Coordinates of C-alpha atoms and ligand atoms in Angstrom, one line a residue:
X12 CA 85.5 130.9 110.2
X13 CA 84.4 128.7 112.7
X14 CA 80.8 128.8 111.2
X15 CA 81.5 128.2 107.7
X16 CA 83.5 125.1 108.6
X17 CA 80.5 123.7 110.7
X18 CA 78.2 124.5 107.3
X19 CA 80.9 122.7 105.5
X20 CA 80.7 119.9 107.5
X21 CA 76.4 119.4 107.4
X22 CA 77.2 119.7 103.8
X23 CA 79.7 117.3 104.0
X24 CA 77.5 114.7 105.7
X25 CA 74.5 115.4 103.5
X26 CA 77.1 114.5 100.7
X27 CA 77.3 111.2 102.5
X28 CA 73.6 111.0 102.8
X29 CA 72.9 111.7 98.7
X30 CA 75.6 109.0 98.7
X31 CA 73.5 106.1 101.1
X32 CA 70.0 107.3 98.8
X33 CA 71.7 106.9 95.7
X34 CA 72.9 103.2 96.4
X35 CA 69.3 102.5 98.1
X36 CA 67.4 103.8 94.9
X37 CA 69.4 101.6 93.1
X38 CA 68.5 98.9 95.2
X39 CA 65.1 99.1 95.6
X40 CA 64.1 100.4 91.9
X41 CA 66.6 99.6 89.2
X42 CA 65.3 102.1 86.8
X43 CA 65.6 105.2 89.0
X44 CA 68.0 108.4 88.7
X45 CA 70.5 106.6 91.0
X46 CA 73.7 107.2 89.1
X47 CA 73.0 111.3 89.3
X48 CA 72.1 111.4 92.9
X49 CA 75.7 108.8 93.5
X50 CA 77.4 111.7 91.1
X51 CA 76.4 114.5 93.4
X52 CA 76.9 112.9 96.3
X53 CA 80.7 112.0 95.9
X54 CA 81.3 115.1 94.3
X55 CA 80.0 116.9 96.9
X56 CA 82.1 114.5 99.8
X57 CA 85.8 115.4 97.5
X58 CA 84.5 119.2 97.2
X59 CA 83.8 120.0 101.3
X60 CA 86.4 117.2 102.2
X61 CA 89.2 119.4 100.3
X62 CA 87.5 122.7 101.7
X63 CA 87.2 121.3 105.1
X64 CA 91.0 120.0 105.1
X65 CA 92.1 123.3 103.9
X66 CA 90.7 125.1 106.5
X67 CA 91.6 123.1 109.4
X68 CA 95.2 122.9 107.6
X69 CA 95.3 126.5 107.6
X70 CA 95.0 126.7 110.8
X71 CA 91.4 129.0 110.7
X72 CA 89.6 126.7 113.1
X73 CA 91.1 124.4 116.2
X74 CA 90.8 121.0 114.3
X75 CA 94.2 118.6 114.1
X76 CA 94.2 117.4 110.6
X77 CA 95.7 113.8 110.1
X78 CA 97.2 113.9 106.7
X79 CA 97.6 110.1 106.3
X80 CA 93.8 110.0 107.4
X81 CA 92.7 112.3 104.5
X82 CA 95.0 110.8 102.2
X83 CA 93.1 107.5 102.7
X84 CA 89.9 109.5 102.6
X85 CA 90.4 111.2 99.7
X86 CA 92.2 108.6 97.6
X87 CA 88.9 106.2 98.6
X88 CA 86.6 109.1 97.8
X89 CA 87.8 109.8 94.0
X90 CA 87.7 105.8 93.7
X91 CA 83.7 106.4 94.5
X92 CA 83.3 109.1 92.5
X93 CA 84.7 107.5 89.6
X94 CA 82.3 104.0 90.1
X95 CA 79.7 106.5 90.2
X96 CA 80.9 108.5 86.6
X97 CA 80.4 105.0 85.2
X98 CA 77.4 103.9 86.9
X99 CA 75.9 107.3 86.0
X100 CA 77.0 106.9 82.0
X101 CA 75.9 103.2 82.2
X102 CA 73.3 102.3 84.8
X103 CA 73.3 98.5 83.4
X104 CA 76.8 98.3 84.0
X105 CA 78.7 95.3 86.0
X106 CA 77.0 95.4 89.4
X107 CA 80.2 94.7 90.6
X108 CA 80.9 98.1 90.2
X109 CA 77.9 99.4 92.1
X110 CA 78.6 96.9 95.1
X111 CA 82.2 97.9 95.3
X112 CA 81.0 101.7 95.7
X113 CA 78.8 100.9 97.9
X114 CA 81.8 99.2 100.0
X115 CA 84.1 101.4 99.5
X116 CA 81.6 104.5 101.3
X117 CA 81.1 102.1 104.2
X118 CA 84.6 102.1 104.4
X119 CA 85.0 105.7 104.3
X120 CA 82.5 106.1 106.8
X121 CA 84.7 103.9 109.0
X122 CA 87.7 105.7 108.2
X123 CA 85.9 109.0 109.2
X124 CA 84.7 107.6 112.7
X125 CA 87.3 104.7 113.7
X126 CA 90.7 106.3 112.5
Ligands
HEM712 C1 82.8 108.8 100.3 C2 83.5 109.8 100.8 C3 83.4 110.3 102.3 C4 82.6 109.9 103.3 C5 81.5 108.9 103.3 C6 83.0 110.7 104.4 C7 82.4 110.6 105.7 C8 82.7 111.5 106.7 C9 82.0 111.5 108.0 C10 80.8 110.5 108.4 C11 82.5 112.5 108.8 C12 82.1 112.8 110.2 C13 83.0 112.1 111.2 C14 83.0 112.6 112.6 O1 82.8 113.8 112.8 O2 83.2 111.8 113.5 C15 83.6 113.1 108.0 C16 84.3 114.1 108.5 C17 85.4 114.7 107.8 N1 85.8 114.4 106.5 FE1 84.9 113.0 105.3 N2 84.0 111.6 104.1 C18 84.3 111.4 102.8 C19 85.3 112.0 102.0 C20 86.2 112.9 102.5 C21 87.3 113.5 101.8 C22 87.6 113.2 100.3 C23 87.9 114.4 102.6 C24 89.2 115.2 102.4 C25 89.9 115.3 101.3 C26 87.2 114.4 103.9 C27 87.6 115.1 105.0 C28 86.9 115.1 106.2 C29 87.2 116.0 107.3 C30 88.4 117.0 107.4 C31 86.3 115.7 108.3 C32 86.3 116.3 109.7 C33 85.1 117.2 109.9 C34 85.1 117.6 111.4 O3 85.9 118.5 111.8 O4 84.3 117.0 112.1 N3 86.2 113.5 103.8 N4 83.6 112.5 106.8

């Protein structure tokens, strides 16, 4: 199991990175595909963030899991992938909207490393 949860954690972090391009598209070309490649990107970080939590919960691989930690994460995470639904459906929407996504993976990101 041990290898699938390592794959599920690459996939995880390329989630992240689809995540990072999406919100640097957007900044450097306004008229690029930004709001799909934001869409798959936090889908992808909820999908292998549950998966990964299950496993580790199940006790399959040696990993402590923090529930208050993933609670955060994943309450954070829908938040994103909801900003990026909208952005996606209406890419000349508030750009308050794109700058608090954009925020909010940052804090994620801290959440992940710092916690
Ligand atoms: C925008 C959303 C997210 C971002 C940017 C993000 C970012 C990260 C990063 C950078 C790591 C690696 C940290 C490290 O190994 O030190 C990580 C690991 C992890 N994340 Fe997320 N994450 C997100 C959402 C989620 C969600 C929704 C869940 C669970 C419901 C989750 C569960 C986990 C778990 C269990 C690990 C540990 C993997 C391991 O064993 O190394 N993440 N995340």
């Amino acid at each position: 199991m041990n290898i699938v949860y390592d794959i599920l954690v690459v996939l995880h972090l390329l989630g992240m990175a689809l995540i990072v391009a999406g919100v640097v598209m957007r900044l450097t070309a306004a008229q690029s595909p930004s709001g799909m490649v934001l869409m798959s990107g936090a889908g992808a970080q909820v999908l292998t963030g549950v998966a990964l939590t299950g496993i580790a919960s199940a006790g399959l691989v040696d990993n402590e899991v923090d529930n208050t930690k993933i609670a955060v994460k994943l309450g954070i995470a829908v938040i994103v992938l909801v900003l990026a639904h909208i952005l996606w459906r209406r890419p000349q929407g508030a750009q308050g909207l794109f700058y608090t996504l954009a925020g909010l993976t940052l804090v994620n990101i801290g959440v992940a490393v710092f916690w």
